[in-house]
Tab-separated table of C-alpha atoms in Angstrom:
chain	number	residue	atom	x	y	z
A	1	UNK	CA	161.592	97.366	65.274
A	2	UNK	CA	165.148	97.120	66.588
A	3	UNK	CA	168.408	98.829	65.606
A	4	UNK	CA	171.868	97.972	66.874
A	5	UNK	CA	174.969	100.091	66.261
A	6	UNK	CA	177.429	97.237	66.772
A	7	UNK	CA	177.917	94.133	64.629
A	8	UNK	CA	176.150	91.032	65.919
A	9	UNK	CA	177.198	87.371	65.929
A	10	UNK	CA	175.055	85.377	63.489
A	11	UNK	CA	173.510	83.281	66.275
A	12	UNK	CA	172.183	86.320	68.125
A	13	UNK	CA	168.746	86.171	66.560
A	14	UNK	CA	168.627	82.716	65.002
A	15	UNK	CA	166.151	81.308	67.500
A	16	UNK	CA	163.994	84.409	67.474
A	17	UNK	CA	163.674	83.995	63.730
A	18	UNK	CA	162.410	80.403	63.742
A	19	UNK	CA	160.125	80.472	66.752
A	20	UNK	CA	157.053	81.597	64.779
A	21	UNK	CA	157.093	78.563	62.475
A	22	UNK	CA	154.791	76.405	64.608
A	23	UNK	CA	152.081	79.033	64.777
A	24	UNK	CA	152.298	79.505	61.008
A	25	UNK	CA	151.866	75.761	60.558
A	26	UNK	CA	148.862	75.715	62.872
A	27	UNK	CA	147.244	78.559	60.907
A	28	UNK	CA	147.770	76.579	57.712
A	29	UNK	CA	146.117	73.510	59.245
A	30	UNK	CA	143.114	75.580	60.353
A	31	UNK	CA	142.785	77.063	56.862
A	32	UNK	CA	142.977	73.714	55.113
A	33	UNK	CA	140.584	71.958	57.495
A	34	UNK	CA	137.845	74.595	57.707
A	35	UNK	CA	134.855	74.428	55.332
A	36	UNK	CA	135.669	76.304	52.163
A	37	UNK	CA	133.184	78.866	50.839
A	38	UNK	CA	133.384	78.610	47.085
A	39	UNK	CA	130.128	80.123	45.900
A	40	UNK	CA	131.827	83.382	44.901
A	41	UNK	CA	134.382	81.702	42.624
A	42	UNK	CA	133.942	80.070	39.258
A	43	UNK	CA	134.068	76.257	39.229
A	44	UNK	CA	137.262	76.379	37.188
A	45	UNK	CA	138.976	78.628	39.739
A	46	UNK	CA	137.877	76.439	42.634
A	47	UNK	CA	139.135	73.312	40.882
A	48	UNK	CA	142.494	74.981	40.174
A	49	UNK	CA	142.997	76.104	43.776
A	50	UNK	CA	141.951	72.702	45.088
A	51	UNK	CA	144.472	70.912	42.892
A	52	UNK	CA	147.281	73.192	43.997
A	53	UNK	CA	146.443	72.736	47.690
A	54	UNK	CA	146.205	68.968	47.313
A	55	UNK	CA	149.521	68.726	45.483
A	56	UNK	CA	151.383	70.896	47.962
A	57	UNK	CA	149.925	69.551	51.217
A	58	UNK	CA	149.363	65.873	50.619
A	59	UNK	CA	152.372	64.665	52.580
A	60	UNK	CA	152.453	67.529	55.058
A	61	UNK	CA	149.179	66.716	56.803
A	62	UNK	CA	148.806	62.993	56.219
A	63	UNK	CA	151.141	61.933	59.013
A	64	UNK	CA	152.898	63.587	61.916
A	65	UNK	CA	155.892	61.397	61.073
A	66	UNK	CA	156.268	63.002	57.637
A	67	UNK	CA	156.227	66.766	58.196
A	68	UNK	CA	157.086	67.713	54.634
A	69	UNK	CA	155.484	68.938	51.442
A	70	UNK	CA	156.235	67.446	48.032
A	71	UNK	CA	155.758	69.727	45.029
A	72	UNK	CA	154.400	67.420	42.316
A	73	UNK	CA	154.926	69.926	39.498
A	74	UNK	CA	157.866	68.788	37.357
A	75	UNK	CA	159.396	72.265	37.286
A	76	UNK	CA	160.126	71.931	41.026
A	77	UNK	CA	161.821	68.577	40.594
A	78	UNK	CA	159.590	66.886	43.201
A	79	UNK	CA	161.523	68.632	45.934
A	80	UNK	CA	160.533	68.066	49.556
A	81	UNK	CA	159.960	71.151	51.704
A	82	UNK	CA	159.973	70.705	55.454
A	83	UNK	CA	157.100	72.060	57.529
A	84	UNK	CA	157.366	72.840	61.253
A	85	UNK	CA	154.812	70.636	62.991
A	86	UNK	CA	154.119	70.904	66.749
A	87	UNK	CA	156.176	67.753	67.299
A	88	UNK	CA	159.134	69.124	65.327
A	89	UNK	CA	158.785	72.491	67.074
A	90	UNK	CA	159.085	70.738	70.458
A	91	UNK	CA	162.205	68.994	69.158
A	92	UNK	CA	163.698	72.323	68.081
A	93	UNK	CA	163.027	73.841	71.506
A	94	UNK	CA	164.755	70.874	73.144
A	95	UNK	CA	167.834	71.168	70.927
A	96	UNK	CA	168.711	74.856	70.827
A	97	UNK	CA	170.764	76.807	73.332
A	98	UNK	CA	167.993	79.105	74.425
A	99	UNK	CA	168.948	81.122	77.510
A	100	UNK	CA	166.616	80.546	80.434
A	101	UNK	CA	165.528	84.185	80.479
A	102	UNK	CA	164.402	83.953	76.833
A	103	UNK	CA	162.494	80.771	77.588
A	104	UNK	CA	160.691	82.519	80.438
A	105	UNK	CA	159.758	85.427	78.187
A	106	UNK	CA	158.573	83.108	75.405
A	107	UNK	CA	156.360	81.152	77.786
A	108	UNK	CA	154.906	84.280	79.401
A	109	UNK	CA	154.005	85.895	76.078
A	110	UNK	CA	152.863	82.735	74.254
A	111	UNK	CA	149.197	83.596	74.696
A	112	UNK	CA	149.449	87.350	74.225
A	113	UNK	CA	147.270	88.486	71.357
A	114	UNK	CA	148.433	90.766	68.590
A	115	UNK	CA	151.731	91.227	66.764
A	116	UNK	CA	153.503	93.550	69.162
A	117	UNK	CA	157.184	93.372	69.980
A	118	UNK	CA	156.810	91.517	73.323
A	119	UNK	CA	160.572	91.710	73.724
A	120	UNK	CA	161.918	88.335	72.570
A	121	UNK	CA	163.958	89.316	69.519
A	122	UNK	CA	165.139	92.565	71.095
A	123	UNK	CA	166.218	90.725	74.261
A	124	UNK	CA	168.074	88.127	72.167
A	125	UNK	CA	169.977	90.944	70.440
A	126	UNK	CA	170.710	92.756	73.696
A	127	UNK	CA	172.093	89.566	75.243
A	128	UNK	CA	174.441	89.122	72.266
A	129	UNK	CA	175.726	92.699	72.306
A	130	UNK	CA	178.965	93.508	74.134
A	131	UNK	CA	178.773	95.758	77.185
A	132	UNK	CA	179.542	98.780	75.021
A	133	UNK	CA	176.782	97.904	72.546
A	134	UNK	CA	173.484	99.740	72.250
A	135	UNK	CA	170.064	98.689	70.971
A	136	UNK	CA	167.203	101.040	70.048
A	137	UNK	CA	163.818	99.322	70.480
A	138	UNK	CA	160.694	101.004	69.069
A	139	UNK	CA	157.219	99.909	70.164
A	140	UNK	CA	153.845	101.621	70.133
A	141	UNK	CA	151.979	99.166	72.391
A	142	UNK	CA	152.429	100.144	76.054
A	143	UNK	CA	151.552	96.720	77.481
A	144	UNK	CA	154.053	94.870	75.296
A	145	UNK	CA	156.666	97.476	76.079
A	146	UNK	CA	156.243	96.961	79.828
A	147	UNK	CA	156.736	93.206	79.428
A	148	UNK	CA	159.867	93.797	77.373
A	149	UNK	CA	161.290	96.314	79.865
A	150	UNK	CA	160.689	93.871	82.738
A	151	UNK	CA	162.785	91.246	81.010
A	152	UNK	CA	165.515	93.715	80.091
A	153	UNK	CA	165.829	94.315	83.835
A	154	UNK	CA	165.741	90.612	84.745
A	155	UNK	CA	168.411	89.851	82.146
A	156	UNK	CA	170.615	92.728	83.271
A	157	UNK	CA	170.724	94.390	79.838
A	158	UNK	CA	168.641	97.530	80.447
A	159	UNK	CA	171.771	99.668	80.153
A	160	UNK	CA	172.175	98.469	76.544
A	161	UNK	CA	168.614	99.265	75.431
A	162	UNK	CA	167.132	102.636	74.481
A	163	UNK	CA	163.344	102.276	74.454
A	164	UNK	CA	161.239	104.537	72.231
A	165	UNK	CA	157.499	104.384	72.880
A	166	UNK	CA	155.525	105.511	69.859
A	167	UNK	CA	155.391	105.111	66.102
A	168	UNK	CA	158.575	103.666	64.628
A	169	UNK	CA	158.574	106.078	61.682
A	170	UNK	CA	158.532	109.064	64.040
A	171	UNK	CA	161.391	107.578	66.062
A	172	UNK	CA	163.500	106.976	62.946
A	173	UNK	CA	162.916	110.496	61.648
A	174	UNK	CA	163.941	111.883	65.035
A	175	UNK	CA	167.144	109.831	64.971
A	176	UNK	CA	167.994	111.163	61.515
A	177	UNK	CA	167.450	114.740	62.688
A	178	UNK	CA	169.677	113.926	65.664
A	179	UNK	CA	172.612	113.312	63.278
A	180	UNK	CA	172.620	109.519	63.703
A	181	UNK	CA	172.893	108.910	59.969
A	182	UNK	CA	175.103	105.915	59.000
A	183	UNK	CA	175.760	104.995	62.639
A	184	UNK	CA	173.894	101.673	62.852
A	185	UNK	CA	174.997	98.218	61.747
A	186	UNK	CA	171.792	96.220	62.016
A	187	UNK	CA	168.027	96.770	61.929
A	188	UNK	CA	165.210	94.261	62.398
A	189	UNK	CA	161.745	95.331	61.201
A	190	UNK	CA	158.548	93.648	62.380
A	191	UNK	CA	156.072	96.516	62.345
A	192	UNK	CA	153.120	97.876	60.348
A	193	UNK	CA	153.495	96.102	56.996
A	194	UNK	CA	151.979	98.898	54.943
A	195	UNK	CA	154.785	101.138	56.204
A	196	UNK	CA	157.645	98.867	55.115
A	197	UNK	CA	158.643	101.127	52.245
A	198	UNK	CA	158.845	104.135	54.540
A	199	UNK	CA	160.843	102.183	57.135
A	200	UNK	CA	163.214	101.012	54.417
A	201	UNK	CA	163.951	104.508	53.130
A	202	UNK	CA	164.525	105.831	56.657
A	203	UNK	CA	166.722	102.902	57.669
A	204	UNK	CA	168.850	103.268	54.555
A	205	UNK	CA	169.871	106.625	55.971
A	206	UNK	CA	170.577	105.283	59.464
A	207	UNK	CA	172.429	102.076	58.527
A	208	UNK	CA	176.037	102.281	57.397
A	209	UNK	CA	177.351	100.856	54.109
A	210	UNK	CA	177.674	97.101	54.638
A	211	UNK	CA	175.024	97.178	57.351
A	212	UNK	CA	172.045	94.824	57.397
A	213	UNK	CA	168.286	95.496	57.441
A	214	UNK	CA	165.978	92.514	58.012
A	215	UNK	CA	162.241	92.576	57.225
A	216	UNK	CA	159.949	89.970	58.799
A	217	UNK	CA	156.718	88.431	57.424
A	218	UNK	CA	157.582	88.940	53.758
A	219	UNK	CA	155.722	85.740	52.759
A	220	UNK	CA	152.655	86.722	54.808
A	221	UNK	CA	151.360	83.175	55.435
A	222	UNK	CA	151.669	82.492	51.700
A	223	UNK	CA	149.116	85.158	50.773
A	224	UNK	CA	151.636	87.115	48.673
A	225	UNK	CA	151.672	84.248	46.151
A	226	UNK	CA	147.879	83.937	45.918
A	227	UNK	CA	146.480	86.172	43.126
A	228	UNK	CA	143.009	85.898	44.688
A	229	UNK	CA	144.157	87.635	47.877
A	230	UNK	CA	144.279	91.388	47.354
A	231	UNK	CA	143.628	93.058	50.687
A	232	UNK	CA	145.583	96.245	51.350
A	233	UNK	CA	148.178	94.676	53.652
A	234	UNK	CA	148.920	91.723	51.356
A	235	UNK	CA	149.200	93.951	48.293
A	236	UNK	CA	151.566	96.305	50.121
A	237	UNK	CA	153.864	93.430	51.121
A	238	UNK	CA	153.739	92.012	47.602
A	239	UNK	CA	154.658	95.404	46.117
A	240	UNK	CA	157.389	95.933	48.709
A	241	UNK	CA	158.968	92.575	47.869
A	242	UNK	CA	158.938	93.448	44.161
A	243	UNK	CA	160.457	96.882	44.758
A	244	UNK	CA	163.199	95.420	46.959
A	245	UNK	CA	164.137	92.950	44.245
A	246	UNK	CA	164.667	95.828	41.822
A	247	UNK	CA	166.453	98.153	44.277
A	248	UNK	CA	170.166	98.261	43.454
A	249	UNK	CA	171.028	100.071	46.696
A	250	UNK	CA	170.896	96.767	48.556
A	251	UNK	CA	171.775	93.147	47.964
A	252	UNK	CA	168.995	90.895	49.214
A	253	UNK	CA	168.222	87.337	50.248
A	254	UNK	CA	164.649	86.184	50.857
A	255	UNK	CA	164.775	83.395	53.427
A	256	UNK	CA	161.750	81.050	53.788
A	257	UNK	CA	162.055	80.731	57.568
A	258	UNK	CA	158.982	81.218	59.738
A	259	UNK	CA	156.737	83.644	57.854
A	260	UNK	CA	159.565	84.663	55.523
A	261	UNK	CA	162.357	87.172	56.035
A	262	UNK	CA	164.281	89.357	53.617
A	263	UNK	CA	167.864	90.221	54.547
A	264	UNK	CA	169.082	93.447	52.913
A	265	UNK	CA	172.735	94.478	52.882
A	266	UNK	CA	173.347	98.131	52.089
A	267	UNK	CA	175.678	98.550	49.113
């Protein structure tokens, strides 16, 4: 989770946002290609799910030269939806202005397991901030935090970053008690999904009117749209998305980039 008390140029985190698309695509391929266990579902349910998967993935996986999905249902107007294949991901990497230090960090952490911060998005923000800017980075995983701190040093931005090791909710509560209410312009949340509602309420106090709060992974690999998936984490994200849509304290835009992001602007 990252907070910045100075407005950011739009390009500051654009690459950090899209870099997860290839891994999401690969997970989808693994899911679609693995043997499906259907004995626990009724034949009608299995047939329904199979039809939906076939309709939505036919053109995505048939050829590496056609990395798109066509929705055959008339209500979608046969629209084509692009999918980030490994080949297209390589093209993106070759055609973005990614600073060398970010490339080094991305390559070093590519095989790190887990969903910890690892420093990429926070470093991208810190690089975009002016010298007087300040970023608060919260992370509970010590190993990921050490990697991030190493790259803050290498990039020469350590003086812009305040690192808080521990639970993000505790850090946010401490900041509120420290009279930092309405002093931040931007917050990026990629943390424990079942805590999103708590993070949102705390960040609404810390972010000024007109400030932006961004939540990552709001589409959760497509699970939020599958009524047969009801594990605790998926249900919590699904409920959070519904509550955000009805919350008049923010204007929102759900963006289908990577694993889905919701951009909230405080009213």
